[in-house]
Short mmCIF file of C-alpha atoms in Angstrom, two decimals:
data_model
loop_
_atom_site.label_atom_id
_atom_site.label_comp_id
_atom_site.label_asym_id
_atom_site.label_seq_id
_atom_site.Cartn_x
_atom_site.Cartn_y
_atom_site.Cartn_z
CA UNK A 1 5.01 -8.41 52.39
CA UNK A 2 2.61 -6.05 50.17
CA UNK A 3 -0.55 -6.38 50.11
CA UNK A 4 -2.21 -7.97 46.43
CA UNK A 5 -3.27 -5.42 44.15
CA UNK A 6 -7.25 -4.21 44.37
CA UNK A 7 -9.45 -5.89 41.84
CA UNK A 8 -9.82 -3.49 38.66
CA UNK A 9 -13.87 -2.82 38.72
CA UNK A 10 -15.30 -4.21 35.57
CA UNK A 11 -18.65 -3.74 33.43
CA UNK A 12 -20.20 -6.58 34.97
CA UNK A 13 -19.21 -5.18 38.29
CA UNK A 14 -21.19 -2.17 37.59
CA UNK A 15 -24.62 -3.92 35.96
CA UNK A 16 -24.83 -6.43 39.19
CA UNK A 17 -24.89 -3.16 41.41
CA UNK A 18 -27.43 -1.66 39.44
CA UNK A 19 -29.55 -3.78 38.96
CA UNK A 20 -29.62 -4.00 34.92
CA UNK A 21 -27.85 -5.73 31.67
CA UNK A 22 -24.27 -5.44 29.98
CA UNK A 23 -25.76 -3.94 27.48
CA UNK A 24 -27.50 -1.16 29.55
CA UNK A 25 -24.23 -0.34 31.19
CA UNK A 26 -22.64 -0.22 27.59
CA UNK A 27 -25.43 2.43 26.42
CA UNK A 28 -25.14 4.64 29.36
CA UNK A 29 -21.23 4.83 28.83
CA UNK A 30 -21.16 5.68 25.11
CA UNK A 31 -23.73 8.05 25.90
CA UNK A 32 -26.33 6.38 24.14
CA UNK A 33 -30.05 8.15 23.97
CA UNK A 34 -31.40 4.67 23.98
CA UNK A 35 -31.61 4.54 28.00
CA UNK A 36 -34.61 5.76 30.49
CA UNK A 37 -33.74 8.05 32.54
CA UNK A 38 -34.01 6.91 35.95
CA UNK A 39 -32.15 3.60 34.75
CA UNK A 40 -29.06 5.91 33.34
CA UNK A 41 -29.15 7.92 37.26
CA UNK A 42 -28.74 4.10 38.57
CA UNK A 43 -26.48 2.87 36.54
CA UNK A 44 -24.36 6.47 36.82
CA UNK A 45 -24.61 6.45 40.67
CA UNK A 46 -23.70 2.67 40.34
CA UNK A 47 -20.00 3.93 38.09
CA UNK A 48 -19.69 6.94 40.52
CA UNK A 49 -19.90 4.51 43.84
CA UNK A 50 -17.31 1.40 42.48
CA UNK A 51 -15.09 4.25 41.00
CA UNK A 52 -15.16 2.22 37.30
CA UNK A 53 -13.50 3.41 34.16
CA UNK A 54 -14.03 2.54 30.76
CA UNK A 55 -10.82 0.27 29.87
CA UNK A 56 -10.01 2.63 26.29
CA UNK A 57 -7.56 0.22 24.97
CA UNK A 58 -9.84 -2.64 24.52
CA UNK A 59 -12.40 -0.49 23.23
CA UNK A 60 -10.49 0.78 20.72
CA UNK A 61 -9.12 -2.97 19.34
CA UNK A 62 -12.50 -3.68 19.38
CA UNK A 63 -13.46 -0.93 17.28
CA UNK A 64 -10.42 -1.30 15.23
CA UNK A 65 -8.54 2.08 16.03
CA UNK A 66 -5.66 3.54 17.69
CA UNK A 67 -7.00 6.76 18.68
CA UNK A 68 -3.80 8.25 17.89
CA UNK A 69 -2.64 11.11 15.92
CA UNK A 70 0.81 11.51 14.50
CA UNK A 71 2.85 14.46 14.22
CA UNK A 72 5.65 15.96 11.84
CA UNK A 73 7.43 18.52 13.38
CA UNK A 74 10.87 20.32 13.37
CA UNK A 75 12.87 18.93 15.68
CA UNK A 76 15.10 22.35 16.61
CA UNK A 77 11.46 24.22 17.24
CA UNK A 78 8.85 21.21 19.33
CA UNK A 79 5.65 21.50 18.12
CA UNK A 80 6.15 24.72 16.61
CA UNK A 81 6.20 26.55 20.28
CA UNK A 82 4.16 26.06 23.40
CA UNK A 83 1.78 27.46 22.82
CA UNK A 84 0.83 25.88 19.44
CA UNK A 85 1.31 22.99 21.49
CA UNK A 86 -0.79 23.31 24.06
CA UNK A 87 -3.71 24.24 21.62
CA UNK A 88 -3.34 20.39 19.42
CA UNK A 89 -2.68 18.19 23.18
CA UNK A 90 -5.76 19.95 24.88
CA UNK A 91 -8.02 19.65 21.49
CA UNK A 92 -6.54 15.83 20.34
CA UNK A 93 -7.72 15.11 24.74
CA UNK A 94 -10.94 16.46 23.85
CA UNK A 95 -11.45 14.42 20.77
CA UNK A 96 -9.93 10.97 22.87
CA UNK A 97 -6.34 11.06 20.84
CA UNK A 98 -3.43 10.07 21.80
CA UNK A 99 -0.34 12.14 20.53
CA UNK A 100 2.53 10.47 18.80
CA UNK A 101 5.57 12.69 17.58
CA UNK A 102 7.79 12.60 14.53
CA UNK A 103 10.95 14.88 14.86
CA UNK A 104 12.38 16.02 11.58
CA UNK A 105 16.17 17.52 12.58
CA UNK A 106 17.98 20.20 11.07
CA UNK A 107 20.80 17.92 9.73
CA UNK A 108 18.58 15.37 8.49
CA UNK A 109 17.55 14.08 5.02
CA UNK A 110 14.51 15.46 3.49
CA UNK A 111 11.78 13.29 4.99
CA UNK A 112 11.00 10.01 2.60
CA UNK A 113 8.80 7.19 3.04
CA UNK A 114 11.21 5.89 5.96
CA UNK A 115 10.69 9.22 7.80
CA UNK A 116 6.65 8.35 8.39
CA UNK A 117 6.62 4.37 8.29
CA UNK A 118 6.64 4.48 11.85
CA UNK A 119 4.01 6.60 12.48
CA UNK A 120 1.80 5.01 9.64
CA UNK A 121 3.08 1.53 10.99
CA UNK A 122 1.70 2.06 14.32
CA UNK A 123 -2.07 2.48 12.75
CA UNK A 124 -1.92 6.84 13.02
CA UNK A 125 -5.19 7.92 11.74
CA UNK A 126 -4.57 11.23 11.26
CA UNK A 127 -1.17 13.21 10.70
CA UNK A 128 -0.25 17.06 11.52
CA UNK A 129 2.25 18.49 9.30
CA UNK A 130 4.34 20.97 11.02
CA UNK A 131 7.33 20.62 8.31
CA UNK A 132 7.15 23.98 6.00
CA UNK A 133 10.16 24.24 2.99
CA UNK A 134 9.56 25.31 -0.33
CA UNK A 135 9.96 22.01 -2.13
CA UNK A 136 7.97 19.48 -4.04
CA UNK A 137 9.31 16.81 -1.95
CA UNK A 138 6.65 16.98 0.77
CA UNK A 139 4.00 17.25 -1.50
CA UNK A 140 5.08 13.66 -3.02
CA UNK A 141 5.29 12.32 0.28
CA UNK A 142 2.03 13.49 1.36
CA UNK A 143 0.10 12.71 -1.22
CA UNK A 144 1.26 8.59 -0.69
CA UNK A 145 0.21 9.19 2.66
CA UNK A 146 -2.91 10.41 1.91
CA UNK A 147 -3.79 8.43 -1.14
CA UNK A 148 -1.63 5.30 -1.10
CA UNK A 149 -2.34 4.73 2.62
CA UNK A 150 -5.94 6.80 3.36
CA UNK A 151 -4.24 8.60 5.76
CA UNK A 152 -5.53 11.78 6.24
CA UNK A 153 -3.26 15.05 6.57
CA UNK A 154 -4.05 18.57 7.83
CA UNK A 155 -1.36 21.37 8.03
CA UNK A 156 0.30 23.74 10.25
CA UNK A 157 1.68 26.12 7.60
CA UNK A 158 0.39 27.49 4.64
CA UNK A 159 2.99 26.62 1.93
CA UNK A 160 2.28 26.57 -1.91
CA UNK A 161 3.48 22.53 -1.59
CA UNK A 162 1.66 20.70 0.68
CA UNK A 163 -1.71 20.31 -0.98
CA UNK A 164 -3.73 19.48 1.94
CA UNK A 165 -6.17 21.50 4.60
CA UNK A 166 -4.25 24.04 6.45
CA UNK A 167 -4.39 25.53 9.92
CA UNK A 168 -2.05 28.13 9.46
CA UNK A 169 -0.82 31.97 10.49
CA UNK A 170 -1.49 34.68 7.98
CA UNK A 171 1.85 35.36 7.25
CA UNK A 172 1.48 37.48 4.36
CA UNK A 173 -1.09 39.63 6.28
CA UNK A 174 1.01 40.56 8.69
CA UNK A 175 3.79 41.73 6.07
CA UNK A 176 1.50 44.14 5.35
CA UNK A 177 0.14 45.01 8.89
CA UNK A 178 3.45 45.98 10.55
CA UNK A 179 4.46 47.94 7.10
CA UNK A 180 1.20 50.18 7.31
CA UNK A 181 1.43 50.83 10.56
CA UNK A 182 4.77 52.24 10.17
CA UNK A 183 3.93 54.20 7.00
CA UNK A 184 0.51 55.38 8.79
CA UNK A 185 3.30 56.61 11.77
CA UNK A 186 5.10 58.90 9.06
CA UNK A 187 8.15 56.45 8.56
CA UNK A 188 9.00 56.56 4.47
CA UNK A 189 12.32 54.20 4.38
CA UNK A 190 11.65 51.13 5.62
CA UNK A 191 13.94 48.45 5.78
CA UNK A 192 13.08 44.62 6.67
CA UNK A 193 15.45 42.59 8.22
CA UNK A 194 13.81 38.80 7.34
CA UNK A 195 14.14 35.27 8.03
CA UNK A 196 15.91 32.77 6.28
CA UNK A 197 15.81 32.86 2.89
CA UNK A 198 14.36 29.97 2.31
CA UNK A 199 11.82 29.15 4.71
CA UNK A 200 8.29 29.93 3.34
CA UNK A 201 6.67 32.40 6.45
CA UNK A 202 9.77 34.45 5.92
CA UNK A 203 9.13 34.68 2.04
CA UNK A 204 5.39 35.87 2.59
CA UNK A 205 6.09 38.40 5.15
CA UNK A 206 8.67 39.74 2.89
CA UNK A 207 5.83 39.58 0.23
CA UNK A 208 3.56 41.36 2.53
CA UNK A 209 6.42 44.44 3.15
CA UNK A 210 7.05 44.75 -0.40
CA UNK A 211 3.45 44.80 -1.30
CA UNK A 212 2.68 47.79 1.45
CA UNK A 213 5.72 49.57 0.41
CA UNK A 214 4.52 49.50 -3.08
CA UNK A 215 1.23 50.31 -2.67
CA UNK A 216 2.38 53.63 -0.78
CA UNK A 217 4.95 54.29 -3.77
CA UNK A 218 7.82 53.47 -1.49
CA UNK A 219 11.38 51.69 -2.22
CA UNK A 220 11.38 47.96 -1.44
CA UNK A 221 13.94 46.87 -3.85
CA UNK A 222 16.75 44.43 -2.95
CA UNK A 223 18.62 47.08 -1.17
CA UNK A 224 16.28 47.90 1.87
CA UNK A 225 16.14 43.84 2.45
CA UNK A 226 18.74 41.41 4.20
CA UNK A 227 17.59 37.80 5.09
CA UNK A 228 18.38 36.92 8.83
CA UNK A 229 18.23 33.47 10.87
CA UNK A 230 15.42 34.01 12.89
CA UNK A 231 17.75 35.02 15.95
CA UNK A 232 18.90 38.20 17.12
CA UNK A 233 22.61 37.80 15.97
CA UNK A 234 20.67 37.60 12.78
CA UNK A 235 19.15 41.06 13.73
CA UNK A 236 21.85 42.62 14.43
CA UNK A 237 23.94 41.94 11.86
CA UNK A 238 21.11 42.87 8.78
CA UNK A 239 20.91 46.19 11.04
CA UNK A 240 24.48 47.10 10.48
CA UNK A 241 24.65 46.15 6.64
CA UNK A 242 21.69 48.10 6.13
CA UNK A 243 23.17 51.05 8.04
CA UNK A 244 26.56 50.36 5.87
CA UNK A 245 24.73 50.21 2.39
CA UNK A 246 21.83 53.15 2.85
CA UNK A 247 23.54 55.47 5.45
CA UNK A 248 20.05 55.43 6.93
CA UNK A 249 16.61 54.72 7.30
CA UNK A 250 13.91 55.40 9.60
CA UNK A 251 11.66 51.97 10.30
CA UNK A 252 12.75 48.27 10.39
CA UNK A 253 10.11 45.51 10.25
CA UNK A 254 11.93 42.41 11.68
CA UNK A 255 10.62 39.15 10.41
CA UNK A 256 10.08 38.33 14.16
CA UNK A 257 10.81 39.72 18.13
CA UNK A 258 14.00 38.04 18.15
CA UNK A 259 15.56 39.62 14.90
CA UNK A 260 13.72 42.77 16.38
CA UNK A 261 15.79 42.73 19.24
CA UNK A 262 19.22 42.15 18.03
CA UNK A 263 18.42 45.03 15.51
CA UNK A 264 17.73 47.10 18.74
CA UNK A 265 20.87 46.15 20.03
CA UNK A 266 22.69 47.39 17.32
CA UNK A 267 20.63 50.74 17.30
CA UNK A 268 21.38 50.90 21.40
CA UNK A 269 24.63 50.66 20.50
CA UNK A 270 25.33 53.29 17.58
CA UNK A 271 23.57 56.14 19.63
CA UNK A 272 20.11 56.14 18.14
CA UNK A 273 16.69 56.54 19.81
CA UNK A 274 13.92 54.57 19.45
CA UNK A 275 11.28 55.13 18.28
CA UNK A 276 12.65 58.98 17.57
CA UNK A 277 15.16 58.09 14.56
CA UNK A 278 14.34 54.77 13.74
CA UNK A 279 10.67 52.75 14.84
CA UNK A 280 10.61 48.90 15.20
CA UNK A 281 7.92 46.27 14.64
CA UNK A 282 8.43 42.58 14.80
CA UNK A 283 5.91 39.46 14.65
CA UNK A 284 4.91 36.54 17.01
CA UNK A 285 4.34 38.80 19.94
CA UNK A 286 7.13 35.92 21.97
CA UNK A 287 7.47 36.14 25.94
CA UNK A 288 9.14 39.19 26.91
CA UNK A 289 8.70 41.67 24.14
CA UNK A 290 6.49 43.46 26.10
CA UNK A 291 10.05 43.94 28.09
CA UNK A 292 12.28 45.06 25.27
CA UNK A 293 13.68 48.33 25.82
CA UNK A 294 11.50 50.10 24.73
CA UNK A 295 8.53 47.64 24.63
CA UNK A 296 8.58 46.24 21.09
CA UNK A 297 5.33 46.93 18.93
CA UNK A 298 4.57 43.29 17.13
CA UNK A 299 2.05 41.25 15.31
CA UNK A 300 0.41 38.59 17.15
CA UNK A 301 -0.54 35.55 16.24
CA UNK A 302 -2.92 33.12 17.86
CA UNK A 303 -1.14 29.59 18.41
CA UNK A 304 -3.20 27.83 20.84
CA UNK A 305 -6.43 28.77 18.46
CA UNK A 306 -4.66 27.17 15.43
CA UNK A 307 -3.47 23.62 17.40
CA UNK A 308 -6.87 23.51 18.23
CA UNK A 309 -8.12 24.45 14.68
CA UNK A 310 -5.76 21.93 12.90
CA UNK A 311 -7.04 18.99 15.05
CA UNK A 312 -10.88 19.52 14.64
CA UNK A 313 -9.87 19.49 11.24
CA UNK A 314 -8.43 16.21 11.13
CA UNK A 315 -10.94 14.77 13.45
CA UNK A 316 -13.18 16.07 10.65
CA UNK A 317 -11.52 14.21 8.00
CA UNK A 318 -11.51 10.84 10.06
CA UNK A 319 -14.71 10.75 10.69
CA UNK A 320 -15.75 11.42 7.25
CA UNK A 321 -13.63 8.82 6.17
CA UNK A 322 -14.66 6.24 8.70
CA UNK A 323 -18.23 6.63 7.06
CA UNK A 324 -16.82 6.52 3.52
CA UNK A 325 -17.17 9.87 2.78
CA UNK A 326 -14.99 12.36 1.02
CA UNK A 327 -14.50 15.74 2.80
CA UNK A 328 -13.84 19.25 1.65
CA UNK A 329 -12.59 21.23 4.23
CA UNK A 330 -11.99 24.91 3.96
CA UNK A 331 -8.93 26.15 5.06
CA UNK A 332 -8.38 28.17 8.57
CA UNK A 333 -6.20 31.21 8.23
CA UNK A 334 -5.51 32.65 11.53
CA UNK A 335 -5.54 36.76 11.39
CA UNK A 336 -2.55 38.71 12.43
CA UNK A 337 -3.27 41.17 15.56
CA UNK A 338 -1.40 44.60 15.76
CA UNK A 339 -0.23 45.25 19.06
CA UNK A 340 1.22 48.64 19.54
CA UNK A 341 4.23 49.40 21.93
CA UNK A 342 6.77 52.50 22.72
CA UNK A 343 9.06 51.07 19.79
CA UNK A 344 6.96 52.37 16.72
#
């Protein structure tokens, strides 16, 4: 037969070894200022010796939170990547907060009222959008969940809709980044291969292109542009209409690595070198470009630094609304970082 379970040390546990009151105990463990030093060394060495933890559920009933943030994200891309990720779950642990997850698929309705009741039913106090389409809808939805429900909302992209704080990638910035660089390489017909057509980082990167290519008096009309999916299929294919329609060209910023190396591909495959007759940039700087054949020039962005942005935000705004204040955050626009490889 097992033996019972060990007794869970408790507060009172901890004031009967050293020697002092509940209350003591309770200002040494919320780090109150309000305790003598020799008494918070005894009561410490007392927490360090019975091995006692500070039970975080009941402290947070009794304080009347959850300690949890939600989070609306795209379902076909979790939390936006890892490393995103790994910047908002090592940030929301160093605030106390608990991560819950709301998965938005590709097939699925535009998100409603019914899409965030359970995150606002289980007491969120804070909510990361991750969801980025050029629609009003979110910006209806959000502003019930700020306003109707004093929920407060920080995020991830930077999209003419959402209307709240953003921790976001300069998307734009880096349309213009990877063009220079090509033009400040010699390269004079530039062609972008982008993203979807609709999704809003693919529009300002195109935006950024066209506004390089214009500044240097070069074409960036309709025909030096085909929208792609993201993926390298995608790549490949704008790679060959573009080669169809202008004959040729001699630079293609991809509207990420993974269009950039389906385009490569297709250059591989009709005969040309790289960077010789045509240069490639892409953005995102993913796992592996560094690999490419050649080694894919791209714009970097940093992830983990915006996760970790977007939840000191939010933290921000809970606090300040905890004290009945209203806060005016400014935005955090993460700057795009040129790295340079054999394929430009």
């Amino acid at each position: 037969m097992s033996s019972p379970s060990k007794r869970k040390v408790s507060i009172k546990d901890v004031a009967a070894t050293a020697g002092v009151s509940l209350q003591t105990v309770s200002r040494v463990v919320n780090g109150s200022e309000e305790v003598a030093s020799a008494t918070r060394e005894r009561v410490q060495a007392a927490i360090d010796s019975l091995g006692y933890r500070r039970n975080e559920l009941a402290r947070n009933l009794i304080q009347g939170r959850s300690r949890t943030l939600g989070v609306v994200c795209a379902g076909q891309d979790y939390l936006g990547g890892r490393q995103l990720n790994s910047g908002i779950t090592a940030e929301a642990e160093a605030f106390g907060y608990a991560l819950l997850i709301r998965e938005h698929q590709p097939d699925d309705p535009e998100p409603d009222d019914r899409f965030v009741q359970g995150l606002l039913d289980r007491q969120v106090e804070g909510i990361l959008w991750m969801l980025a389409e050029r629609h009003t809808a979110h910006e209806a939805l959000i502003r019930r969940i700020t306003e109707t429900h004093g929920v407060p909302v920080v995020a991830l992209v930077r999209s003419e809709s959402v209307g709240v704080p953003f921790s976001a990638f300069d998307n734009f910035g880096a349309g213009v980044m990877a063009t220079r660089h090509l033009i400040e390489r010699g390269r004079r017909r530039i062609v972008h291969i982008a993203g979807p057509e609709h999704a809003w980082d693919a529009q300002e990167r195109l935006r950024g292109w066209r506004h390089a290519m214009e500044e240097a008096g070069l074409p960036a009309d309709d025909s030096h542009l085909v929208f792609g999916n993201w993926g390298p299929e995608g790549g490949e294919a704008g790679f060959l209409t573009l080669r169809e329609r202008l004959g040729g060209f001699d630079a293609v910023f991809a509207g990420n690595d993974h269009t950039a190396l389906g385009a490569m591909s297709a250059a591989h495959k009709l005969g040309l070198q790289i960077p010789g007759d045509v240069a490639f940039i892409g953005v995102d700087d993913v796992k592996g470009s560094g690999w490419y054949v050649p080694p894919l020039s791209t714009i970097r962005r940093n992830r983990v630094e915006m996760g970790r942005q977007a939840v000191r935000m939010l933290a921000r705004l809970i606090e300040a609304g905890r004290a009945g204040q209203t806060l005016a955050l400014p935005d955090y626009l993460c700057a795009p970082e040129l790295i340079l490889r054999e394929s430009s």
